[in-house]
Amino acid sequence: MSNIQTDLFTKSKTLVPGGVHSPVRSFKGLTSTPRFFKRAEGAYIYDVEDKSYVDFCMSFGPMILGHRNPIVEKALQEGLTRGWSYGACEPYSLELAEYLISRLPHVEQLRFVNSGTEAVMTALRLARGVTGRNKIIKFNGCYHGHVDSMLIKAGSGLAGEAEASSAGVPEGVAHDTLILELGDIAGLKQCFIDHKDQIAAIIIEPLPANNGLMVQPKEFLQFLRDITTANKSLLIFDEVISGFRVAFGGMAEVTGIKPDIVTLGKIIGGGLPVGAIGASKFIMEHLAPIGKVYQAGTLSANPLAMVGGLSTLKQMTPEAYKKIEEQTKKITTLLTNWMKSYNNGEFAMFQVTTYSSLFWIVPKDNVTKISDIPANLTENFNKLFEVMLERGIYLAPNAYEVGFVSLAHDDSVVADLAKRLDFKL
Ligand SMILES: Cc1ncc(COP(=O)(O)O)c(C=O)c1O
Ligand SMILES: NCC(=O)CCC(=O)O
């Protein structure tokens, strides 16, 4: 590692806590220090010394077309000439809203915010406002952004920690979050008995992808739908990662299960800061200015972000989804075979769990809940990560984060990946 990178990190640590603006960038537990990147293009990201990396972090998901997609870039350049924030009504959010609503059968209205975290924060307040109840059920290992009440047994940067919960969350807030294990049907039934008429909503990542990739059986999601309906509680699908990633309509489309409220983010901004809450007109009209649930934002529905989102989504055709899944298969097969043969089987314990264009490198198959995750995951992942980094392959720097493939990961990138791994295709 060169001094240029370590010097930047040293400087960064004097200016920013831990040297990072988000903990999952920090290379915690790794031998190397964070790479500082100066530009990105297609499937590649380039550090300040101009070393290229095949990027499988892809900004943690939004860049489904790859970096600097020319159509998005042109739309953004045109957008810039119109000014980039008005704090007033504009037509660009209507176009994006119309595009989304016409394709999401469970959404009649939506509201744009600036991040997935804001979307979840609003969804929870809305669920409470609609039902007049306070308690929310969340699942161990699911991450819903850095909302106080959701930072209890959360995933992402808290995954794998003994407590997996944040300091600074008042007891009163935590009291209203009920934590269950994924798949625990008996526990859920009991919970609805113990807290009769108090549960506002169940929130779940219908494809949990923040504690590794813990694919849930459809029957479990259907059970959540049924038990919430039976108890007049709401079902919130947090599709910040899975929305427009696994299919245009996310896991709601894949499973045919309709949530009452959906939270969106990442891809719907195409790499600019956007989140959204969507639901029926009845639920959404509980929001101010019509309803009594307050929600607001200076930069909400930022015109440039709206244009970034729409120009991204318009390129996600059924063929595009087919293509990205084909490329993911090629990449994960290559990685699996390489790991089997590398250095006398040093990484042979790993396999690659894949769902659509997401993947997770893990020493076990069929992980559906936290207790299935092998204890040796981080130790082995950290070794693998360093080898990959050295060879110019950038995974998210944490064993519990998933890998993201983009449409820019074409066959030439797959061939280059093989070359970087010294692996014959
Ligand atoms: C499922 C899920 N919900 C919410 C969030 C929070 O989104 P943001 O980081 O944009 O605040 C994330 C972020 O990774 C997420 O994966
Ligand atoms: N899977 C977790 C994230 O995407 C969050 C990224 C961040 O908080 O920086």
PDB file of C-alpha atoms in Angstrom, residues 124-392:
ATOM      1  CA  LEU A 124     -42.707   3.910  10.462  1.00  0.00           C
ATOM      2  CA  ARG A 125     -44.277   7.229  11.464  1.00  0.00           C
ATOM      3  CA  LEU A 126     -46.928   6.758   8.811  1.00  0.00           C
ATOM      4  CA  ALA A 127     -47.716   3.202   9.975  1.00  0.00           C
ATOM      5  CA  ARG A 128     -48.097   4.496  13.520  1.00  0.00           C
ATOM      6  CA  GLY A 129     -50.219   7.417  12.374  1.00  0.00           C
ATOM      7  CA  VAL A 130     -52.528   5.200  10.328  1.00  0.00           C
ATOM      8  CA  THR A 131     -53.011   2.485  12.964  1.00  0.00           C
ATOM      9  CA  GLY A 132     -52.788   4.593  16.128  1.00  0.00           C
ATOM     10  CA  ARG A 133     -50.427   1.933  17.526  1.00  0.00           C
ATOM     11  CA  ASN A 134     -46.779   2.187  18.569  1.00  0.00           C
ATOM     12  CA  LYS A 135     -45.006  -1.146  18.316  1.00  0.00           C
ATOM     13  CA  ILE A 136     -43.033  -2.268  15.303  1.00  0.00           C
ATOM     14  CA  ILE A 137     -41.752  -5.781  14.673  1.00  0.00           C
ATOM     15  CA  LYS A 138     -38.333  -5.984  13.036  1.00  0.00           C
ATOM     16  CA  PHE A 139     -36.121  -8.975  12.352  1.00  0.00           C
ATOM     17  CA  ASN A 140     -32.691  -9.769  13.727  1.00  0.00           C
ATOM     18  CA  GLY A 141     -30.098  -8.868  11.092  1.00  0.00           C
ATOM     19  CA  CYS A 142     -32.296  -6.716   8.898  1.00  0.00           C
ATOM     20  CA  TYR A 143     -30.955  -3.203   8.300  1.00  0.00           C
ATOM     21  CA  HIS A 144     -33.344  -0.354   7.686  1.00  0.00           C
ATOM     22  CA  GLY A 145     -30.966   2.599   7.708  1.00  0.00           C
ATOM     23  CA  HIS A 146     -29.828   4.529  10.760  1.00  0.00           C
ATOM     24  CA  VAL A 147     -33.294   5.189  12.182  1.00  0.00           C
ATOM     25  CA  ASP A 148     -33.131   5.126  16.022  1.00  0.00           C
ATOM     26  CA  SER A 149     -35.764   2.448  16.469  1.00  0.00           C
ATOM     27  CA  MET A 150     -34.245   0.252  13.742  1.00  0.00           C
ATOM     28  CA  LEU A 151     -30.690   0.230  15.120  1.00  0.00           C
ATOM     29  CA  ILE A 152     -31.451  -2.739  17.317  1.00  0.00           C
ATOM     30  CA  LYS A 153     -30.033  -6.068  16.195  1.00  0.00           C
ATOM     31  CA  ALA A 154     -29.414  -4.444  12.840  1.00  0.00           C
ATOM     32  CA  GLY A 155     -27.295  -5.504   9.895  1.00  0.00           C
ATOM     33  CA  SER A 156     -24.781  -3.664   7.696  1.00  0.00           C
ATOM     34  CA  GLY A 157     -22.043  -2.016   9.809  1.00  0.00           C
ATOM     35  CA  LEU A 158     -23.544  -3.539  12.966  1.00  0.00           C
ATOM     36  CA  ALA A 159     -23.687  -7.074  11.563  1.00  0.00           C
ATOM     37  CA  GLY A 160     -21.618  -9.618  13.444  1.00  0.00           C
ATOM     38  CA  GLU A 161     -21.252  -7.363  16.507  1.00  0.00           C
ATOM     39  CA  ALA A 162     -22.206  -8.999  19.828  1.00  0.00           C
ATOM     40  CA  GLU A 163     -25.050  -6.558  20.474  1.00  0.00           C
ATOM     41  CA  ALA A 164     -25.572  -5.286  16.910  1.00  0.00           C
ATOM     42  CA  SER A 165     -27.327  -2.278  18.399  1.00  0.00           C
ATOM     43  CA  SER A 166     -26.362   1.377  18.587  1.00  0.00           C
ATOM     44  CA  ALA A 167     -25.676   3.483  21.653  1.00  0.00           C
ATOM     45  CA  GLY A 168     -27.790   6.619  21.896  1.00  0.00           C
ATOM     46  CA  VAL A 169     -31.149   4.997  21.248  1.00  0.00           C
ATOM     47  CA  PRO A 170     -33.430   5.951  24.153  1.00  0.00           C
ATOM     48  CA  GLU A 171     -34.929   3.047  26.083  1.00  0.00           C
ATOM     49  CA  GLY A 172     -38.374   4.408  25.403  1.00  0.00           C
ATOM     50  CA  VAL A 173     -37.767   4.145  21.670  1.00  0.00           C
ATOM     51  CA  ALA A 174     -36.216   0.671  21.856  1.00  0.00           C
ATOM     52  CA  HIS A 175     -39.174  -0.463  23.968  1.00  0.00           C
ATOM     53  CA  ASP A 176     -41.461  -0.167  20.965  1.00  0.00           C
ATOM     54  CA  THR A 177     -39.255  -2.266  18.668  1.00  0.00           C
ATOM     55  CA  LEU A 178     -39.941  -5.981  18.982  1.00  0.00           C
ATOM     56  CA  ILE A 179     -37.170  -8.164  17.574  1.00  0.00           C
ATOM     57  CA  LEU A 180     -37.815 -11.596  16.143  1.00  0.00           C
ATOM     58  CA  GLU A 181     -35.710 -14.107  14.256  1.00  0.00           C
ATOM     59  CA  LEU A 182     -36.303 -14.482  10.544  1.00  0.00           C
ATOM     60  CA  GLY A 183     -38.530 -17.499   9.962  1.00  0.00           C
ATOM     61  CA  ASP A 184     -39.816 -17.636  13.547  1.00  0.00           C
ATOM     62  CA  ILE A 185     -43.495 -18.202  12.878  1.00  0.00           C
ATOM     63  CA  ALA A 186     -44.300 -19.449  16.389  1.00  0.00           C
ATOM     64  CA  GLY A 187     -42.587 -16.400  17.900  1.00  0.00           C
ATOM     65  CA  LEU A 188     -44.564 -14.066  15.672  1.00  0.00           C
ATOM     66  CA  LYS A 189     -47.866 -15.683  16.596  1.00  0.00           C
ATOM     67  CA  GLN A 190     -47.016 -15.314  20.283  1.00  0.00           C
ATOM     68  CA  CYS A 191     -45.915 -11.729  19.766  1.00  0.00           C
ATOM     69  CA  PHE A 192     -49.279 -10.787  18.293  1.00  0.00           C
ATOM     70  CA  ILE A 193     -50.981 -12.434  21.303  1.00  0.00           C
ATOM     71  CA  ASP A 194     -48.692 -10.748  23.850  1.00  0.00           C
ATOM     72  CA  HIS A 195     -49.073  -7.317  22.214  1.00  0.00           C
ATOM     73  CA  LYS A 196     -52.646  -7.554  21.026  1.00  0.00           C
ATOM     74  CA  ASP A 197     -53.827  -4.395  19.216  1.00  0.00           C
ATOM     75  CA  GLN A 198     -50.473  -2.690  19.855  1.00  0.00           C
ATOM     76  CA  ILE A 199     -48.501  -3.659  16.750  1.00  0.00           C
ATOM     77  CA  ALA A 200     -48.528  -0.965  14.097  1.00  0.00           C
ATOM     78  CA  ALA A 201     -46.439  -2.851  11.558  1.00  0.00           C
ATOM     79  CA  ILE A 202     -43.989  -5.556  10.676  1.00  0.00           C
ATOM     80  CA  ILE A 203     -41.024  -4.236   8.714  1.00  0.00           C
ATOM     81  CA  ILE A 204     -38.804  -6.605   6.761  1.00  0.00           C
ATOM     82  CA  GLU A 205     -36.277  -6.576   3.972  1.00  0.00           C
ATOM     83  CA  PRO A 206     -38.182  -9.127   1.875  1.00  0.00           C
ATOM     84  CA  LEU A 207     -34.771 -10.123   0.555  1.00  0.00           C
ATOM     85  CA  PRO A 208     -32.524  -9.585   3.587  1.00  0.00           C
ATOM     86  CA  ALA A 209     -29.260  -8.357   2.086  1.00  0.00           C
ATOM     87  CA  ASN A 210     -27.505  -6.516   4.889  1.00  0.00           C
ATOM     88  CA  ASN A 211     -26.287  -9.442   6.955  1.00  0.00           C
ATOM     89  CA  GLY A 212     -25.174 -11.363   3.990  1.00  0.00           C
ATOM     90  CA  LEU A 213     -27.913 -12.592   1.705  1.00  0.00           C
ATOM     91  CA  MET A 214     -30.512 -14.519   3.692  1.00  0.00           C
ATOM     92  CA  VAL A 215     -33.108 -15.510   1.103  1.00  0.00           C
ATOM     93  CA  GLN A 216     -36.494 -16.133   2.745  1.00  0.00           C
ATOM     94  CA  PRO A 217     -38.995 -18.751   1.642  1.00  0.00           C
ATOM     95  CA  LYS A 218     -42.015 -17.163  -0.003  1.00  0.00           C
ATOM     96  CA  GLU A 219     -44.218 -18.931   2.574  1.00  0.00           C
ATOM     97  CA  PHE A 220     -42.640 -16.868   5.351  1.00  0.00           C
ATOM     98  CA  LEU A 221     -43.366 -13.584   3.571  1.00  0.00           C
ATOM     99  CA  GLN A 222     -46.911 -14.795   2.893  1.00  0.00           C
ATOM    100  CA  PHE A 223     -47.274 -15.599   6.606  1.00  0.00           C
ATOM    101  CA  LEU A 224     -46.256 -12.016   7.428  1.00  0.00           C
ATOM    102  CA  ARG A 225     -48.883 -10.755   4.993  1.00  0.00           C
ATOM    103  CA  ASP A 226     -51.560 -12.942   6.556  1.00  0.00           C
ATOM    104  CA  ILE A 227     -50.781 -12.252  10.205  1.00  0.00           C
ATOM    105  CA  THR A 228     -50.605  -8.479   9.685  1.00  0.00           C
ATOM    106  CA  THR A 229     -53.903  -8.467   7.807  1.00  0.00           C
ATOM    107  CA  ALA A 230     -55.568 -10.623  10.473  1.00  0.00           C
ATOM    108  CA  ASN A 231     -54.401  -8.247  13.216  1.00  0.00           C
ATOM    109  CA  LYS A 232     -55.078  -4.963  11.365  1.00  0.00           C
ATOM    110  CA  SER A 233     -51.359  -4.204  11.393  1.00  0.00           C
ATOM    111  CA  LEU A 234     -49.447  -3.020   8.342  1.00  0.00           C
ATOM    112  CA  LEU A 235     -46.752  -4.856   6.400  1.00  0.00           C
ATOM    113  CA  ILE A 236     -43.791  -2.747   5.321  1.00  0.00           C
ATOM    114  CA  PHE A 237     -41.435  -4.110   2.684  1.00  0.00           C
ATOM    115  CA  ASP A 238     -38.121  -2.306   2.833  1.00  0.00           C
ATOM    116  CA  GLU A 239     -37.033  -2.658  -0.783  1.00  0.00           C
ATOM    117  CA  VAL A 240     -34.228  -0.104  -0.659  1.00  0.00           C
ATOM    118  CA  ILE A 241     -31.841  -2.765  -2.001  1.00  0.00           C
ATOM    119  CA  SER A 242     -34.222  -5.221  -3.676  1.00  0.00           C
ATOM    120  CA  GLY A 243     -36.453  -2.658  -5.426  1.00  0.00           C
ATOM    121  CA  PHE A 244     -35.582  -2.497  -9.160  1.00  0.00           C
ATOM    122  CA  ARG A 245     -32.673  -4.844  -8.414  1.00  0.00           C
ATOM    123  CA  VAL A 246     -34.328  -8.266  -8.393  1.00  0.00           C
ATOM    124  CA  ALA A 247     -37.115  -7.128 -10.738  1.00  0.00           C
ATOM    125  CA  PHE A 248     -38.666  -3.780 -11.514  1.00  0.00           C
ATOM    126  CA  GLY A 249     -41.247  -4.276  -8.778  1.00  0.00           C
ATOM    127  CA  GLY A 250     -38.764  -5.770  -6.328  1.00  0.00           C
ATOM    128  CA  MET A 251     -39.658  -8.732  -4.135  1.00  0.00           C
ATOM    129  CA  ALA A 252     -43.322  -7.679  -4.150  1.00  0.00           C
ATOM    130  CA  GLU A 253     -43.338  -8.485  -7.865  1.00  0.00           C
ATOM    131  CA  VAL A 254     -41.229 -11.643  -7.538  1.00  0.00           C
ATOM    132  CA  THR A 255     -43.414 -13.116  -4.780  1.00  0.00           C
ATOM    133  CA  GLY A 256     -46.759 -11.570  -5.745  1.00  0.00           C
ATOM    134  CA  ILE A 257     -47.154 -10.468  -2.120  1.00  0.00           C
ATOM    135  CA  LYS A 258     -48.374  -6.901  -1.707  1.00  0.00           C
ATOM    136  CA  PRO A 259     -47.047  -4.907   1.229  1.00  0.00           C
ATOM    137  CA  ASP A 260     -49.101  -2.018   2.649  1.00  0.00           C
ATOM    138  CA  ILE A 261     -46.119   0.325   2.519  1.00  0.00           C
ATOM    139  CA  VAL A 262     -42.917   0.036   0.526  1.00  0.00           C
ATOM    140  CA  THR A 263     -39.687   1.926   1.090  1.00  0.00           C
ATOM    141  CA  LEU A 264     -37.385   2.550  -1.848  1.00  0.00           C
ATOM    142  CA  GLY A 265     -33.976   4.110  -2.401  1.00  0.00           C
ATOM    143  CA  LYS A 266     -30.662   3.424  -4.131  1.00  0.00           C
ATOM    144  CA  ILE A 267     -31.537   2.561  -7.775  1.00  0.00           C
ATOM    145  CA  ILE A 268     -34.496   4.994  -7.958  1.00  0.00           C
ATOM    146  CA  GLY A 269     -31.977   7.844  -7.774  1.00  0.00           C
ATOM    147  CA  GLY A 270     -29.486   6.225 -10.142  1.00  0.00           C
ATOM    148  CA  GLY A 271     -26.672   7.231  -7.768  1.00  0.00           C
ATOM    149  CA  LEU A 272     -28.069  10.561  -6.643  1.00  0.00           C
ATOM    150  CA  PRO A 273     -29.627  10.889  -3.187  1.00  0.00           C
ATOM    151  CA  VAL A 274     -33.243   9.710  -3.389  1.00  0.00           C
ATOM    152  CA  GLY A 275     -35.572   7.611  -1.273  1.00  0.00           C
ATOM    153  CA  ALA A 276     -39.327   7.119  -1.494  1.00  0.00           C
ATOM    154  CA  ILE A 277     -42.284   5.846   0.490  1.00  0.00           C
ATOM    155  CA  GLY A 278     -45.125   4.317  -1.482  1.00  0.00           C
ATOM    156  CA  ALA A 279     -48.538   2.953  -0.500  1.00  0.00           C
ATOM    157  CA  SER A 280     -52.253   3.195  -1.246  1.00  0.00           C
ATOM    158  CA  LYS A 281     -53.801   6.640  -1.593  1.00  0.00           C
ATOM    159  CA  PHE A 282     -55.656   6.010   1.674  1.00  0.00           C
ATOM    160  CA  ILE A 283     -52.423   5.400   3.605  1.00  0.00           C
ATOM    161  CA  MET A 284     -50.387   8.104   1.852  1.00  0.00           C
ATOM    162  CA  GLU A 285     -53.004  10.782   2.469  1.00  0.00           C
ATOM    163  CA  HIS A 286     -52.292  10.485   6.184  1.00  0.00           C
ATOM    164  CA  LEU A 287     -49.159  12.513   5.385  1.00  0.00           C
ATOM    165  CA  ALA A 288     -49.100  16.307   5.719  1.00  0.00           C
ATOM    166  CA  PRO A 289     -50.392  18.564   4.254  1.00  0.00           C
ATOM    167  CA  ILE A 290     -53.575  16.456   3.980  1.00  0.00           C
ATOM    168  CA  GLY A 291     -53.065  14.218   6.985  1.00  0.00           C
ATOM    169  CA  LYS A 292     -51.678  14.642  10.457  1.00  0.00           C
ATOM    170  CA  VAL A 293     -48.428  12.717   9.990  1.00  0.00           C
ATOM    171  CA  TYR A 294     -45.761  15.347   9.385  1.00  0.00           C
ATOM    172  CA  GLN A 295     -42.961  14.769   6.931  1.00  0.00           C
ATOM    173  CA  ALA A 296     -40.851  17.277   5.005  1.00  0.00           C
ATOM    174  CA  GLY A 297     -37.504  18.016   3.331  1.00  0.00           C
ATOM    175  CA  THR A 298     -35.630  21.014   1.913  1.00  0.00           C
ATOM    176  CA  LEU A 299     -34.089  18.957  -0.866  1.00  0.00           C
ATOM    177  CA  SER A 300     -36.910  16.411  -1.301  1.00  0.00           C
ATOM    178  CA  ALA A 301     -37.585  15.513  -4.943  1.00  0.00           C
ATOM    179  CA  ASN A 302     -34.433  17.315  -5.948  1.00  0.00           C
ATOM    180  CA  PRO A 303     -34.840  17.934  -9.702  1.00  0.00           C
ATOM    181  CA  LEU A 304     -31.419  16.588 -10.635  1.00  0.00           C
ATOM    182  CA  ALA A 305     -31.919  13.441  -8.572  1.00  0.00           C
ATOM    183  CA  MET A 306     -35.324  12.896 -10.192  1.00  0.00           C
ATOM    184  CA  VAL A 307     -33.748  13.055 -13.638  1.00  0.00           C
ATOM    185  CA  GLY A 308     -30.940  10.711 -12.553  1.00  0.00           C
ATOM    186  CA  GLY A 309     -33.501   8.200 -11.302  1.00  0.00           C
ATOM    187  CA  LEU A 310     -35.799   8.297 -14.298  1.00  0.00           C
ATOM    188  CA  SER A 311     -33.015   8.049 -16.869  1.00  0.00           C
ATOM    189  CA  THR A 312     -31.671   5.031 -14.965  1.00  0.00           C
ATOM    190  CA  LEU A 313     -34.982   3.216 -14.571  1.00  0.00           C
ATOM    191  CA  LYS A 314     -35.978   3.707 -18.203  1.00  0.00           C
ATOM    192  CA  GLN A 315     -33.013   1.541 -19.184  1.00  0.00           C
ATOM    193  CA  MET A 316     -34.051  -1.336 -16.910  1.00  0.00           C
ATOM    194  CA  THR A 317     -36.052  -3.328 -19.439  1.00  0.00           C
ATOM    195  CA  PRO A 318     -36.939  -7.025 -19.002  1.00  0.00           C
ATOM    196  CA  GLU A 319     -34.019  -7.789 -21.342  1.00  0.00           C
ATOM    197  CA  ALA A 320     -31.712  -5.746 -19.116  1.00  0.00           C
ATOM    198  CA  TYR A 321     -32.748  -7.806 -16.077  1.00  0.00           C
ATOM    199  CA  LYS A 322     -32.143 -11.008 -18.036  1.00  0.00           C
ATOM    200  CA  LYS A 323     -28.725  -9.790 -19.142  1.00  0.00           C
ATOM    201  CA  ILE A 324     -27.563  -8.676 -15.715  1.00  0.00           C
ATOM    202  CA  GLU A 325     -28.541 -12.047 -14.240  1.00  0.00           C
ATOM    203  CA  GLU A 326     -26.638 -13.877 -16.995  1.00  0.00           C
ATOM    204  CA  GLN A 327     -23.542 -11.809 -16.301  1.00  0.00           C
ATOM    205  CA  THR A 328     -23.906 -12.413 -12.562  1.00  0.00           C
ATOM    206  CA  LYS A 329     -23.974 -16.155 -13.167  1.00  0.00           C
ATOM    207  CA  LYS A 330     -20.772 -15.954 -15.224  1.00  0.00           C
ATOM    208  CA  ILE A 331     -19.067 -13.890 -12.548  1.00  0.00           C
ATOM    209  CA  THR A 332     -20.142 -15.995  -9.581  1.00  0.00           C
ATOM    210  CA  THR A 333     -19.204 -19.231 -11.384  1.00  0.00           C
ATOM    211  CA  LEU A 334     -15.791 -17.782 -12.113  1.00  0.00           C
ATOM    212  CA  LEU A 335     -15.312 -16.646  -8.520  1.00  0.00           C
ATOM    213  CA  THR A 336     -16.466 -20.024  -7.155  1.00  0.00           C
ATOM    214  CA  ASN A 337     -14.096 -21.986  -9.393  1.00  0.00           C
ATOM    215  CA  TRP A 338     -11.208 -19.667  -8.685  1.00  0.00           C
ATOM    216  CA  MET A 339     -11.751 -19.944  -4.927  1.00  0.00           C
ATOM    217  CA  LYS A 340     -11.709 -23.745  -5.174  1.00  0.00           C
ATOM    218  CA  SER A 341      -8.338 -23.765  -6.895  1.00  0.00           C
ATOM    219  CA  TYR A 342      -6.522 -20.771  -5.377  1.00  0.00           C
ATOM    220  CA  ASN A 343      -3.435 -21.426  -3.264  1.00  0.00           C
ATOM    221  CA  ASN A 344      -4.073 -25.111  -2.499  1.00  0.00           C
ATOM    222  CA  GLY A 345      -7.653 -24.461  -1.522  1.00  0.00           C
ATOM    223  CA  GLU A 346      -7.081 -21.528   0.852  1.00  0.00           C
ATOM    224  CA  PHE A 347     -10.575 -20.225  -0.018  1.00  0.00           C
ATOM    225  CA  ALA A 348     -12.190 -23.541  -0.904  1.00  0.00           C
ATOM    226  CA  MET A 349     -14.565 -23.264   2.057  1.00  0.00           C
ATOM    227  CA  PHE A 350     -16.379 -20.409   0.294  1.00  0.00           C
ATOM    228  CA  GLN A 351     -19.263 -20.571  -2.062  1.00  0.00           C
ATOM    229  CA  VAL A 352     -21.306 -17.826  -3.613  1.00  0.00           C
ATOM    230  CA  THR A 353     -24.963 -17.380  -2.721  1.00  0.00           C
ATOM    231  CA  THR A 354     -26.661 -15.517  -5.543  1.00  0.00           C
ATOM    232  CA  TYR A 355     -30.025 -13.872  -6.035  1.00  0.00           C
ATOM    233  CA  SER A 356     -30.612 -11.986  -9.241  1.00  0.00           C
ATOM    234  CA  SER A 357     -27.631  -9.612  -9.553  1.00  0.00           C
ATOM    235  CA  LEU A 358     -26.672  -9.779  -5.866  1.00  0.00           C
ATOM    236  CA  PHE A 359     -24.134 -12.183  -4.450  1.00  0.00           C
ATOM    237  CA  TRP A 360     -22.621 -13.088  -1.103  1.00  0.00           C
ATOM    238  CA  ILE A 361     -19.398 -15.010  -0.533  1.00  0.00           C
ATOM    239  CA  VAL A 362     -19.936 -17.252   2.501  1.00  0.00           C
ATOM    240  CA  PRO A 363     -18.624 -20.586   3.809  1.00  0.00           C
ATOM    241  CA  LYS A 364     -22.083 -22.213   3.938  1.00  0.00           C
ATOM    242  CA  ASP A 365     -25.163 -22.568   1.778  1.00  0.00           C
ATOM    243  CA  ASN A 366     -28.766 -21.910   2.646  1.00  0.00           C
ATOM    244  CA  VAL A 367     -28.297 -19.228   5.281  1.00  0.00           C
ATOM    245  CA  THR A 368     -31.767 -17.934   6.170  1.00  0.00           C
ATOM    246  CA  LYS A 369     -31.229 -16.576   9.685  1.00  0.00           C
ATOM    247  CA  ILE A 370     -28.445 -15.153  11.826  1.00  0.00           C
ATOM    248  CA  SER A 371     -27.723 -18.391  13.676  1.00  0.00           C
ATOM    249  CA  ASP A 372     -26.925 -20.118  10.347  1.00  0.00           C
ATOM    250  CA  ILE A 373     -23.953 -17.803   9.712  1.00  0.00           C
ATOM    251  CA  PRO A 374     -20.643 -19.597  10.346  1.00  0.00           C
ATOM    252  CA  ALA A 375     -18.411 -18.097  13.039  1.00  0.00           C
ATOM    253  CA  ASN A 376     -15.356 -18.157  10.746  1.00  0.00           C
ATOM    254  CA  LEU A 377     -16.957 -15.872   8.130  1.00  0.00           C
ATOM    255  CA  THR A 378     -15.175 -12.599   8.871  1.00  0.00           C
ATOM    256  CA  GLU A 379     -11.742 -14.108   9.460  1.00  0.00           C
ATOM    257  CA  ASN A 380     -11.783 -15.906   6.115  1.00  0.00           C
ATOM    258  CA  PHE A 381     -13.500 -13.106   4.224  1.00  0.00           C
ATOM    259  CA  ASN A 382     -10.878 -10.625   5.377  1.00  0.00           C
ATOM    260  CA  LYS A 383      -8.101 -12.751   3.859  1.00  0.00           C
ATOM    261  CA  LEU A 384     -10.051 -13.110   0.627  1.00  0.00           C
ATOM    262  CA  PHE A 385     -10.770  -9.379   0.510  1.00  0.00           C
ATOM    263  CA  GLU A 386      -7.062  -8.487   0.764  1.00  0.00           C
ATOM    264  CA  VAL A 387      -6.137 -10.876  -2.059  1.00  0.00           C
ATOM    265  CA  MET A 388      -8.878  -9.448  -4.266  1.00  0.00           C
ATOM    266  CA  LEU A 389      -7.971  -5.849  -3.464  1.00  0.00           C
ATOM    267  CA  GLU A 390      -4.336  -6.442  -4.346  1.00  0.00           C
ATOM    268  CA  ARG A 391      -5.437  -7.889  -7.694  1.00  0.00           C
ATOM    269  CA  GLY A 392      -7.666  -4.926  -8.460  1.00  0.00           C
TER     270      GLY A 392
END
